[in-house]
Structure formats: C-alpha cells, structure tokens
Coordinates of C-alpha atoms in Angstrom, one line a residue:
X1 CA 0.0 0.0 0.0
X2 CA 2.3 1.9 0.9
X3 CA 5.2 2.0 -2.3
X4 CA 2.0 3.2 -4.5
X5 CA 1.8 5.9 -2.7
X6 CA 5.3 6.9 -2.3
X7 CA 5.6 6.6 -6.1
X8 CA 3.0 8.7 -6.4
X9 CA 5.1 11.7 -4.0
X10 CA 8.6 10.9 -6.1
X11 CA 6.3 11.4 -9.9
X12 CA 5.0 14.6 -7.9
X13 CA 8.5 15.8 -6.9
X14 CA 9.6 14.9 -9.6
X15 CA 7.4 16.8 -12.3
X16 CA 6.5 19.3 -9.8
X17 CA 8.6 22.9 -11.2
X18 CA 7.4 21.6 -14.7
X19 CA 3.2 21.3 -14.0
X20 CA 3.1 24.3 -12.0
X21 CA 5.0 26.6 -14.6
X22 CA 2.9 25.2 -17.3
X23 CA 0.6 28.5 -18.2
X24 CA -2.6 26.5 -18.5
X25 CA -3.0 26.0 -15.2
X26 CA -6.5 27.5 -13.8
X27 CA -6.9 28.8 -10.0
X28 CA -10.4 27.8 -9.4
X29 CA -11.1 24.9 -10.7
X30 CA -9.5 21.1 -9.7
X31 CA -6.7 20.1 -11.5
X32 CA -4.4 17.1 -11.1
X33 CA -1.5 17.9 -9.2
X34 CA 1.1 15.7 -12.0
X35 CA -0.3 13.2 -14.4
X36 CA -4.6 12.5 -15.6
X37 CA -7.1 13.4 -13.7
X38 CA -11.2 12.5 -14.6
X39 CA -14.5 11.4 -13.1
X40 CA -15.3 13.7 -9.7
X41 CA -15.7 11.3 -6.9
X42 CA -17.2 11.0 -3.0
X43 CA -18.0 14.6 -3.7
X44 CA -19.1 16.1 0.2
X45 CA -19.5 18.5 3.0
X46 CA -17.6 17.4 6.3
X47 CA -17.7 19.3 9.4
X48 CA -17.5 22.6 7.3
X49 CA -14.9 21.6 5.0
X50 CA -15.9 20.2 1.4
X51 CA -14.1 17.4 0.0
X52 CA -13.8 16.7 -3.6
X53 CA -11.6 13.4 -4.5
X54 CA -11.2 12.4 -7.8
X55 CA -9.9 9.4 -10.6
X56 CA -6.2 10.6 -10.2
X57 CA -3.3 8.9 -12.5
X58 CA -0.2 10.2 -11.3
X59 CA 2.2 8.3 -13.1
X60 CA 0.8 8.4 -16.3
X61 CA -0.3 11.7 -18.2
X62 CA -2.8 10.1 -20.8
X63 CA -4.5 8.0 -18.0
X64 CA -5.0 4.1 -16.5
X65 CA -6.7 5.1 -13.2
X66 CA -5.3 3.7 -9.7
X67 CA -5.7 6.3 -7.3
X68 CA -8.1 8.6 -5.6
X69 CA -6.9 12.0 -5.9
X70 CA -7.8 14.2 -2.9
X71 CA -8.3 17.8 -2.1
X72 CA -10.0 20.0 0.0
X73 CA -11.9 23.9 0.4
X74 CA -13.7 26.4 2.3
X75 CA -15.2 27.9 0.1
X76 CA -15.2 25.4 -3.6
X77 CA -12.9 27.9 -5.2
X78 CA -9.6 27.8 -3.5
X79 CA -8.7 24.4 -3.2
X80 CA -5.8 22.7 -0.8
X81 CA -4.3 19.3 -2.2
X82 CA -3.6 16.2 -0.1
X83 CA -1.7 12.8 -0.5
X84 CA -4.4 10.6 -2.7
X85 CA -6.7 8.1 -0.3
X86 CA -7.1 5.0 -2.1
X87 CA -4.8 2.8 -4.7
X88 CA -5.0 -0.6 -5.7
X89 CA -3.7 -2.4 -2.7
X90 CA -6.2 -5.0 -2.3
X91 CA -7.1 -8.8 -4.7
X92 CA -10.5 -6.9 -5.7
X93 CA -9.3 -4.1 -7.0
X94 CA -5.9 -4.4 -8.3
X95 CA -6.7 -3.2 -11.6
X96 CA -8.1 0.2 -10.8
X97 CA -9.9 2.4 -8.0
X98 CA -12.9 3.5 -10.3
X99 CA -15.5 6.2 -9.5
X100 CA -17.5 6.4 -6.1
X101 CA -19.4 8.4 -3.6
X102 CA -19.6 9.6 -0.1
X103 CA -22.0 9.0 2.4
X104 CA -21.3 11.2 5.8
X105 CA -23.3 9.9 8.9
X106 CA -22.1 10.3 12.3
X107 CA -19.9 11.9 12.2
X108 CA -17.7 9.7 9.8
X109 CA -16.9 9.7 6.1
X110 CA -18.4 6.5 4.1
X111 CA -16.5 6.4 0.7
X112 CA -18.0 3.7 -1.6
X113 CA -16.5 2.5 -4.8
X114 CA -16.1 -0.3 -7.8
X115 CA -12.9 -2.4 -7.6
X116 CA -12.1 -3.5 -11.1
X117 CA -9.8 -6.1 -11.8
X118 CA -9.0 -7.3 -15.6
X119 CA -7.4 -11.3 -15.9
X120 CA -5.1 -12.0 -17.8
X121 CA -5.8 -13.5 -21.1
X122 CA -7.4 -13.2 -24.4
X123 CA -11.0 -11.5 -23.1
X124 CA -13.4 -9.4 -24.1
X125 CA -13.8 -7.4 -20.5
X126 CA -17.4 -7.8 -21.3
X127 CA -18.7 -10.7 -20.5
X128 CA -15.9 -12.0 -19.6
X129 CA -12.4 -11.4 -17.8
X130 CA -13.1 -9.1 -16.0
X131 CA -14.6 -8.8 -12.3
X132 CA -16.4 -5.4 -10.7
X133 CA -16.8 -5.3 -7.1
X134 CA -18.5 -2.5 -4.8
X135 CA -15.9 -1.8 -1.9
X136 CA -16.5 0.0 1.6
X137 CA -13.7 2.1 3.1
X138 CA -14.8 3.9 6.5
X139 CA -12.8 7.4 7.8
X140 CA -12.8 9.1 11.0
X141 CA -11.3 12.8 9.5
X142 CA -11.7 12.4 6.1
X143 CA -8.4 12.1 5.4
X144 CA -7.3 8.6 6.8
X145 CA -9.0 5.5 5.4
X146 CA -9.8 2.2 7.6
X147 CA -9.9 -1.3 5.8
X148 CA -11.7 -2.4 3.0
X149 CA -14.4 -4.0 2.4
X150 CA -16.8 -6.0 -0.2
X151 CA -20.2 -5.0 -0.5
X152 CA -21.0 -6.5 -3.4
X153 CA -19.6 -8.9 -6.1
X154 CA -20.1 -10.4 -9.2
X155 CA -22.7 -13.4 -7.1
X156 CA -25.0 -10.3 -6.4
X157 CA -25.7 -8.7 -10.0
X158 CA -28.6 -10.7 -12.3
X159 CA -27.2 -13.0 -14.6
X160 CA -28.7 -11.2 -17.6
X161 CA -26.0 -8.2 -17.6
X162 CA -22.8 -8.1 -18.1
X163 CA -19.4 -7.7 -15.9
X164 CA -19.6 -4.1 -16.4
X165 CA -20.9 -3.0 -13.1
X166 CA -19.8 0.2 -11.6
X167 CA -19.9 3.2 -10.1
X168 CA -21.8 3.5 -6.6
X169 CA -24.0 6.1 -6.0
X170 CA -25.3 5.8 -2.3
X171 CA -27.7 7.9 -0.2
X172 CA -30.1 7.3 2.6
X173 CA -34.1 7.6 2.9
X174 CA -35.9 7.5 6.2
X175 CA -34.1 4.8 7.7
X176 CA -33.1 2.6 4.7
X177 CA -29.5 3.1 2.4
X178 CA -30.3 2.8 -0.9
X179 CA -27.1 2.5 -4.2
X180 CA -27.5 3.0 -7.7
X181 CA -24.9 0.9 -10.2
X182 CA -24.6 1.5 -13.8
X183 CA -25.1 -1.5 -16.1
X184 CA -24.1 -2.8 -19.3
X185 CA -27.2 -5.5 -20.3
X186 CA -27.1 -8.1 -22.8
X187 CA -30.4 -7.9 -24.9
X188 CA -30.5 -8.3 -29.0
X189 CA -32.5 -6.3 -31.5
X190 CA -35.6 -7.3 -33.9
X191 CA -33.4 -9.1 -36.2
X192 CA -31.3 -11.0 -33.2
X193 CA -28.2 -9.2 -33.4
X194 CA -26.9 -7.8 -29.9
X195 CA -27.2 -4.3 -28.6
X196 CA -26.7 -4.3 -25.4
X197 CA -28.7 -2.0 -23.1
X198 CA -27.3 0.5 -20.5
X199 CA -29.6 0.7 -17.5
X200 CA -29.2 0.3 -13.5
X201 CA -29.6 -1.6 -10.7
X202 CA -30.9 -0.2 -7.4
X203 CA -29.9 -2.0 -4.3
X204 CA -31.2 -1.5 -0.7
X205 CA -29.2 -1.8 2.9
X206 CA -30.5 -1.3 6.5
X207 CA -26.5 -1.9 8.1
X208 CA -24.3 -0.1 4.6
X209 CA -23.0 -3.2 4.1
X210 CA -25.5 -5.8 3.6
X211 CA -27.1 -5.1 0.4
X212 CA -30.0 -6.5 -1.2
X213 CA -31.3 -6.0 -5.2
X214 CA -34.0 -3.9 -4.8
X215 CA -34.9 -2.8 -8.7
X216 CA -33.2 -3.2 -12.1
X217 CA -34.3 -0.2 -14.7
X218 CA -33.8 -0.4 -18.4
X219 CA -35.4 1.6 -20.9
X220 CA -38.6 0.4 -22.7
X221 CA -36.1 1.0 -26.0
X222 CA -32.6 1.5 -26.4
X223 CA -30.9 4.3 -25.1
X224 CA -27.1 3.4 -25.5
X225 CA -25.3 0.5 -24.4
X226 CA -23.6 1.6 -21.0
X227 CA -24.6 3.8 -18.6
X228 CA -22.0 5.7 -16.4
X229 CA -21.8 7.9 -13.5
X230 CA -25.8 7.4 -12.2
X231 CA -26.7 9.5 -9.2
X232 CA -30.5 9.8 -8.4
X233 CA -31.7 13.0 -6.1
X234 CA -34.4 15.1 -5.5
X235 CA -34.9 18.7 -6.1
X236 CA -37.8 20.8 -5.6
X237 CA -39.8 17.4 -4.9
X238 CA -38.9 16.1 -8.7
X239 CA -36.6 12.6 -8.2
X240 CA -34.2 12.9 -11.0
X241 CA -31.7 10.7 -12.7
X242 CA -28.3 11.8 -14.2
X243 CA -26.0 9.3 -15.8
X244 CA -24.0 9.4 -19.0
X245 CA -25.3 6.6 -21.4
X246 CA -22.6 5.4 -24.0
X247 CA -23.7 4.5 -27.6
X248 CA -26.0 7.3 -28.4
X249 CA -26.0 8.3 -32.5
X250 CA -24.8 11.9 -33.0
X251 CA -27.3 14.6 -34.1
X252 CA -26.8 18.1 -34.9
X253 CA -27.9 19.5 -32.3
X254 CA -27.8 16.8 -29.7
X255 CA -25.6 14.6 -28.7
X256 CA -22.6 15.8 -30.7
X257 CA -19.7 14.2 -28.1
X258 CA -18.8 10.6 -28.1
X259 CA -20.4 10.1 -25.0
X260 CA -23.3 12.5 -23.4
X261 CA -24.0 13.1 -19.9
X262 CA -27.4 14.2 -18.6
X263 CA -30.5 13.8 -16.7
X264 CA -34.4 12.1 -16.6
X265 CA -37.5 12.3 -14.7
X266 CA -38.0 9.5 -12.4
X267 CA -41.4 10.0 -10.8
X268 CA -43.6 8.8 -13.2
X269 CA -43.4 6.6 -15.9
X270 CA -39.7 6.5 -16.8
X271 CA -38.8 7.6 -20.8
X272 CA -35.3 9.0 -21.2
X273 CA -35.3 7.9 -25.0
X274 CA -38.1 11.2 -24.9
X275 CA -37.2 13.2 -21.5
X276 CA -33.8 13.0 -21.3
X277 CA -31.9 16.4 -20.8
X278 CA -28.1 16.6 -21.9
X279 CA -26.4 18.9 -18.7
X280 CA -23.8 20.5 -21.1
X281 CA -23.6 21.2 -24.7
X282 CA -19.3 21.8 -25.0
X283 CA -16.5 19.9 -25.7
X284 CA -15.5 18.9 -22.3
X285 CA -18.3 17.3 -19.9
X286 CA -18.6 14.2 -18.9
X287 CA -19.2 12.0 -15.3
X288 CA -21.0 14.9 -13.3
X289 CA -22.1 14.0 -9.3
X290 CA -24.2 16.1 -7.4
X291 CA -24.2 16.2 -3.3
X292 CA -26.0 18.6 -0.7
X293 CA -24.3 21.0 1.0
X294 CA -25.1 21.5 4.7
X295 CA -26.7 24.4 3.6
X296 CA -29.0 22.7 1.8
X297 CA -27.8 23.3 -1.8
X298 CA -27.9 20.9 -4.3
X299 CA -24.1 21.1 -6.0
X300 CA -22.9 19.4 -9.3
X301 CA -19.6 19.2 -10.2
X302 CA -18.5 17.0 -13.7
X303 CA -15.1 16.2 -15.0
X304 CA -14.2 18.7 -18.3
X305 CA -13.5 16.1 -20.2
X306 CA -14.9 13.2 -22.2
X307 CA -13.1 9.9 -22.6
X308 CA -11.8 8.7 -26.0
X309 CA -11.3 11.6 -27.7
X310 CA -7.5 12.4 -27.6
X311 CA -7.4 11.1 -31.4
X312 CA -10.6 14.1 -32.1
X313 CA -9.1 16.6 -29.7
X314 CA -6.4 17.4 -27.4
X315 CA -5.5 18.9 -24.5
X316 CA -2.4 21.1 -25.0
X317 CA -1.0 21.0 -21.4
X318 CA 0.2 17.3 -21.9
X319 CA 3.6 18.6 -22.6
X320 CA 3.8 20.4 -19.2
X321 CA 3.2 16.7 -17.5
X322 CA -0.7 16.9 -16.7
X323 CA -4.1 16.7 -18.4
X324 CA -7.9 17.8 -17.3
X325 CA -9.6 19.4 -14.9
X326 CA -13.1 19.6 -13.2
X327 CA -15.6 22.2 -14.0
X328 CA -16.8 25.2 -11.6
X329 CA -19.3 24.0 -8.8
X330 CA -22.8 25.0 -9.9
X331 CA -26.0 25.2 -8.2
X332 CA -29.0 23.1 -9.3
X333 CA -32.6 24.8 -9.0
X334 CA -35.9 24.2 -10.7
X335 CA -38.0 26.6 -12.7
X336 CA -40.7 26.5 -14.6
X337 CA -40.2 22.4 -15.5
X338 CA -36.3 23.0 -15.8
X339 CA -33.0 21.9 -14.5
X340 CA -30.7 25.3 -14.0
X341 CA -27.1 25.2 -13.1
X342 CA -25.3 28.0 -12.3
X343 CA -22.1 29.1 -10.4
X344 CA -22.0 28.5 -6.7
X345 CA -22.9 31.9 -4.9
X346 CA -19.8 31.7 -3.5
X347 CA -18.2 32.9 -6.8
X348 CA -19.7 36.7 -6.1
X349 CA -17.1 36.8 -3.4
X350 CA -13.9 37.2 -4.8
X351 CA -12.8 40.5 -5.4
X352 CA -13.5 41.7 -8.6
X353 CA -12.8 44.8 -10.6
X354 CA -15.0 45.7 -12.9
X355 CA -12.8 46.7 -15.9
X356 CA -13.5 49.7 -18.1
X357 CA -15.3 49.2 -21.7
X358 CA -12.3 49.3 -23.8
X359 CA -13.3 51.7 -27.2
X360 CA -13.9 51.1 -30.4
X361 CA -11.7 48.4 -31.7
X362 CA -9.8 48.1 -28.7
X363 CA -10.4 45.1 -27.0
X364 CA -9.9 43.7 -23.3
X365 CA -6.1 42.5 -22.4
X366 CA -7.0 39.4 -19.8
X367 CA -3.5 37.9 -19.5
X368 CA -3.4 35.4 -16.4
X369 CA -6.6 36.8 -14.9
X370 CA -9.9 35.0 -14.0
X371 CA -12.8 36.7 -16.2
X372 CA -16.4 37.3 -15.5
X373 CA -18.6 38.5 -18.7
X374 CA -22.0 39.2 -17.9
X375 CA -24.4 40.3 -20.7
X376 CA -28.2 40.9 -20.3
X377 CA -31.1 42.5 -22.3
X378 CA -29.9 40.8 -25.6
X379 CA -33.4 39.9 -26.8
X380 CA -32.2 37.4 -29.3
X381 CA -30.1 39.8 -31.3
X382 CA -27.3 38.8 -32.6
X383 CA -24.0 38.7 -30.8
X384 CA -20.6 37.7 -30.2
X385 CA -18.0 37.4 -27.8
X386 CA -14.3 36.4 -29.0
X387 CA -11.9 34.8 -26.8
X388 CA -8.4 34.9 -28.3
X389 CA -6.8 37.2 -31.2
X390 CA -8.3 37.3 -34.4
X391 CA -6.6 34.7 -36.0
X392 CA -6.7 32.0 -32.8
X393 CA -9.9 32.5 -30.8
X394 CA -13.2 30.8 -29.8
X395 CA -16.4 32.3 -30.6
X396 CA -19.5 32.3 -28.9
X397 CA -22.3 33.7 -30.8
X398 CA -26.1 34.0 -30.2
X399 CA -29.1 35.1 -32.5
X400 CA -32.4 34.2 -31.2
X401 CA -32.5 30.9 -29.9
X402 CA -29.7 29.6 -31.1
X403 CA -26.1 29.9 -29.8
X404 CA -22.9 28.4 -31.6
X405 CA -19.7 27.7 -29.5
X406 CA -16.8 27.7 -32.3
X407 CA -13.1 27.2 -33.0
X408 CA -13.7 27.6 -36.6
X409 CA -12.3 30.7 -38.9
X410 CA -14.3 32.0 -41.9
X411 CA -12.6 28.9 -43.5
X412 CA -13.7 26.1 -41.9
X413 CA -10.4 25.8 -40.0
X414 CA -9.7 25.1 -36.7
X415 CA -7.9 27.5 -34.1
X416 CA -4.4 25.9 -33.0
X417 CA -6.2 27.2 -29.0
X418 CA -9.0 24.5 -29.3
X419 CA -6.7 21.6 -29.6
X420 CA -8.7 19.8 -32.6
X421 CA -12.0 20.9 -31.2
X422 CA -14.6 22.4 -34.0
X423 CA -18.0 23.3 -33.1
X424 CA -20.9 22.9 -30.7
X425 CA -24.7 23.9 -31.1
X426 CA -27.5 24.9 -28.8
X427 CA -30.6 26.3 -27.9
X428 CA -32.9 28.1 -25.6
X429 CA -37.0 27.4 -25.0
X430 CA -36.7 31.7 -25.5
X431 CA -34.8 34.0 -27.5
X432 CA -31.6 34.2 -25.5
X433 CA -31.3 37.1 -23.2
X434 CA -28.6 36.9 -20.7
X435 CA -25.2 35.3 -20.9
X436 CA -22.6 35.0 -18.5
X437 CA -19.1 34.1 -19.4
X438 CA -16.4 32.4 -16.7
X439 CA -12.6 32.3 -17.9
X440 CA -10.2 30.9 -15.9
X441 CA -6.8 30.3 -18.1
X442 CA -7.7 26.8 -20.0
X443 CA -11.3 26.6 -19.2
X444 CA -14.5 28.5 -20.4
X445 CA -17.9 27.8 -19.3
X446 CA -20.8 29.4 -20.8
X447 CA -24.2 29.9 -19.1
X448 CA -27.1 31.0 -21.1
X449 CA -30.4 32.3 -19.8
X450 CA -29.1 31.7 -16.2
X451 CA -28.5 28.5 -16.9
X452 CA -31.3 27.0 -18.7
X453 CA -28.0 26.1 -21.7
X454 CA -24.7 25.1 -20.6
X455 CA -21.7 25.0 -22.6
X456 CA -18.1 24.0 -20.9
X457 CA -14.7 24.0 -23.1
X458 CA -11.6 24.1 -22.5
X459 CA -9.1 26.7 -24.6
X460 CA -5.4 26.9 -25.1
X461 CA -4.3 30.3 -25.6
X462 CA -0.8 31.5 -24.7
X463 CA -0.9 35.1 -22.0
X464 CA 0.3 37.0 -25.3
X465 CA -3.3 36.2 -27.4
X466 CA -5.3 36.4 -24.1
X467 CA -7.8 39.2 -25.5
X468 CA -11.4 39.8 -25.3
X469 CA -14.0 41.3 -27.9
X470 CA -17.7 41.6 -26.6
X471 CA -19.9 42.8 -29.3
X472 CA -23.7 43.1 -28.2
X473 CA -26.4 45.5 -28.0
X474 CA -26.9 43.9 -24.5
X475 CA -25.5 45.5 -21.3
X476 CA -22.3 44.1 -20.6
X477 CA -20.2 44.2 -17.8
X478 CA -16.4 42.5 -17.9
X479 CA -14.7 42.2 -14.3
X480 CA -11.1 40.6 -13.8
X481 CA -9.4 38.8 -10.6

C-alpha cells in the first residue's frame, strides 16, 4: 500500500517545477496535481470543510486510473491538495480504484467505490475477464482510510448483464441506504443481433454493508449501451436521474460528443429515449455527481472532459506533465419544469474589478486573470463574444434561440487554441437574453439564460493572445481577478 503511494510523491516531486509553470494552469477549478485526472468522486461537506476526490493517474499523463486524488476547500474555489486516499492495494481491485461516492453519517466519512480487476488473457472485458466489485472504506477525518471491504460482487448482480458493473452512488431515505450501479445488459434487437442496453440496478441496505437487489431499470427502447456515473436525487420534490449513457447516434444539435451526460425524470413513468436532458452542450463534460451542501444546496460538479477523444481533440497542457480538470461548482434549481445550473454563490465573493469598456476596436487584455462577462437584455439579437486574437480564438455567438460555440475561422479551419475541437450547437425554450461568461486560463464555461444552456470548453491560448471582444447590444459588464 504503501510503495504506490510513495511513487506517487517521487512522480509529484519529480514533475512538480514543470506542472506548475505550465501556463494552462487554472486557480479555481480542480486540477491534477502531475499526471490525468477524470471522473469527480465522493464529492461532500464534512464538518464545514468540502471534500472533492477524484480518478487521479499520477504516473501516467494520458491516463489508467489507480488512485483517488484528494483535495480540499472552504469555500469550492480555493482548493488545498492532499496525499491521494485510495490505490490498488487490495485482490479486488488491483486493476483500478474507479469512481465512487460519499456517504457522511455520524460523524464519519463512508467512501464507496467499484474495484475492477481485468485477468489476464485473451478477453473481451465484457462478458468475460473481468470482475467489478462495490468496496466500503470507512474514515474518521476524512483524510485517513480504515480497511476495505466487499459490498458486493459479481454473485449479487442478475445473470442477464454483463461484468460491467460500476460506479456506486449511495444515499439514505428514512431509515433505509439505498445505491444505484450502472449497467451494461445483454439484450438483442428485432433481427437477433446484440445491442446491449445500459440501465441500473438499485440495491437497498439497513446496516451499509449488507445489500439486497431492490430494482433493475432499463429503458422500454434503447438508449445506449452503458450507462456511467448514475446519481439519483431530488430537487424541488422532482426525483431525477443523471448518468451518461454510451452508444447514443450523434445529431446536430444533440448529442454531438462521443459520449453524453445528462439527466431524466423518475417520478412517473420512466422515458429517457423522450425526456432526457443533456447537462452541457461543450467539448468537455462528462461524469457529473451532485451532493448537498449542509446548507441545503444541491451542487454538481462534472469532469471537463470526455473519454476517447484524444485522437478528435487534445489537450495542449500534456507537454507540461498533466491533463484535465473539473468544472466550476454549480447550483442546481428548478424553474418552470427545468434543471438550471449555475455558479456556486460563492463565486460573487472574490474580489472583482470591474474593468472599463475598452473603445472602439480596442479590445480587453485578460492575461493570467480569472474573467467574469455578464451580458443581459440581448433579446435574441445577434452577438458575439471572442476569446483569443483574431486569427486564434473561440467564438460564442447568439441570435435568437440559437447559440454556436466555435473554434472555426471563416474557412472552416480550426484554431491551434481548441486543440482539434470544431464546433458545438445549442438552444434556448426563448430567444436568448442573458449570458454569462467564466474564464479561468484553460477553461471556459458558458451559461445562457441563467443556466437554462450550458456550454463548458476548454481553450489553449498563450498570455500573449489572451484578449477579449464583446460585441452586443446587451448590457455588458467584464470584471477581472
């Protein structure tokens, strides 16, 4: 247990001077300290302080898994880094520490996760070679872990899906526990071929470590062939369900990632193939997981990234030893039948200075500075905000309902700052009215009509190209940190 940790420290030393000079780096968002970071995991309040661990590769900057990263905040801005929590130190999951949850109850911190292990041999991982278990780990503080222990194993899960089992979601009700899985199925089509379904099981506990099945949902028709991430909660008395199904066809205006993440109604009869609601439209979303604050607040946070795609797009801060981050905490609320997300209030703050309107064909000089773009009463005329110079920028423009996220010149060509990435579509229910804009260095989220449409991607500008053109009829207002 102990040597994976310490290699982790000597990669850290190690890479250290060459991470933190890279000028990607961002100062309010998660980042790996060295290496891959991805899915957000046992995301929590504990006495006060919020946790936020994370599938953390040290040792390797494209990824493999086998460590919990772990960090810590006040406030969900201004994050403190700690010595990872978990690595593959046990039979069950020797191949990889995969994504989790938290569970606090008194007064301790229950972390719940899949063990994966992959055999040796000529296997498909499917349906066979490889074994998912759900594993227990108990800590007084939140930073020191007890034993480990099996929940659940491959004995537990119907015959009738596959060995793809992961992911733990668990939360309590009254007093029973209750954990969502995501599945892979085997079914077939009309004409007998397979297509596997993604779906769930639900399982129920009265101890946290005995479990019992208690439901298994699949869609009525199919809705992709794995399901990720699932996380079921409640807000404003609506029980939702967010998970990111794999397999879904690509349409212009939906679904235009490899794989989507996103969210259905649970209360009455369940449809996703017709309710289901994508959480972000950018490049870089994927694996979100929601938790409530002791406050009461319902908080998502998602990894800004999407797996498989380092052959469509890259990440540019691989040379300087490290790759992803998460997105900005948001707020979840519900208005008139709709999912919003917006930044955490905590984000109004920091000390901002409202920067001056730079005149005509100036524009703003952000250099390493956070950025804050605010634009309201646009009434669906058209607009656009450029981030970058004119010859390497993204675009955000709007016209009515429709807003276009692009790394494309008046060419077709893509910007050298996007990596690869092209462009992403999306709309509004009405004509797009208010925009806010976060920057911080390699990130950008977008939220439209207090966000109602969501659009997160990342951007690789060097400090000298770090300009800013607003161009709206709106009122805009541009502050700096």
């Amino acid at each position: 247990m102990e040597n994976g940790f310490q290699k982790a420290r000597e990669e850290l030393e190690r890479m250290e001077r060459t991470v933190e000079s890279c000028p990607f780096r961002t100062k309010y968002h998660i980042m790996p300290p060295v290496g891959w970071l991805n899915d957000p995991n046992g995301l929590c309040q504990f006495r006060g302080e919020f946790h936020a661990f994370f599938q953390y590769s040290p040792l390797n900057v494209h990824g493999g898994g086998g460590y919990w990263g772990h960090c810590t905040s006040r406030d969900l801005l201004r994050w403190e880094y700690h010595e990872p929590v978990l690595t593959t130190d046990i039979p069950e999951d020797r191949s990889g520490v995969y994504s989790g949850s938290a569970l606090i109850e008194d007064d301790r911190m229950y972390l719940f996760y899949t063990g994966n292990v992959k055999l040796p041999g000529n296997y498909d991982y499917i349906d066979q070679g490889r074994i998912s278990t759900q594993l227990l780990v108990e800590s007084p503080d939140g930073y020191h872990m007890c034993r480990k222990e099996k929940i659940l194993g491959m004995e537990d899960y119907p015959e009738d899906i596959t060995e793809h089992v992961r992911d733990p979601k668990v939360w309590k009700e009254g007093e029973r526990y209750y954990m969502v899985l995501g599945i892979r199925a085997r079914a077939r089509d009309r004409e007998g071929k397979r297509q596997d379904k993604g779906g769930i099981l639900i399982y129920t506990s009265e101890d946290k470590k005995n479990w019992k099945l208690y439901q298994k949902v699949l869609p009525a028709r199919y809705f992709g062939y794995m399901w990720e991430c699932p996380d079921i909660f409640c807000l404003n008395g609506k029980r939702i369900l967010s998970f990111c199904p794999q397999g879904l066809a690509n349409e212009s205006e939906r679904f235009q990632n490899i794989y989507q993440s996103g969210f259905s109604l649970t209360d009455e009869e369940f449809k996703p193939e017709e309710d289901f609601q994508e959480w972000d439209k950018g490049f870089d979303f994927y694996a979100p997981q929601t938790f409530e604050s002791e406050d009461g607040r319902r908080i998502l946070i998602g990894w800004a990234g999407v797996p498989d795609t380092e052959t469509v797009h890259r990440n540019l801060s691989v040379k300087n030893g490290w790759q992803h981050c998460l997105t900005l905490p948001a707020e979840l609320s519900w208005k008139n039948g709709k999912i919003l997300r917006t930044p955490i209030r905590e984000l109004d703050c920091l000390d901002w200075e409202t920067v001056e309107q730079p005149k005509e064909s100036e524009e703003y000089h952000w250099g390493n500075r956070t950025v804050r773009i605010q634009v309201s009463g646009i009434r669906g005329e058209k607009q656009e905000i450029r981030i970058g110079s004119r010859e390497n920028a993204m675009s955000i423009l709007s016209e009515g309902k429709r807003i276009e996220v692009s790394f494309l010149d008046e060419k077709g060509n893509p910007a050298a700052c996007g990596g690869g990435r092209r462009i992403r579509l999306g709309r509004t229910e009405e004509n797009v009215d208010h925009m806010l804009v976060i920057i911080d260095s390699s990130i950008v989220e977008i939220y439209v009509n207090h966000g109602e449409t969501v659009f997160t991607s990342r951007i690789y500008l060097e400090e000298q190209e770090r300009k800013l053109s607003v161009q709206s009829r709106g009122t805009v207002s541009v502050q700096m940190i």
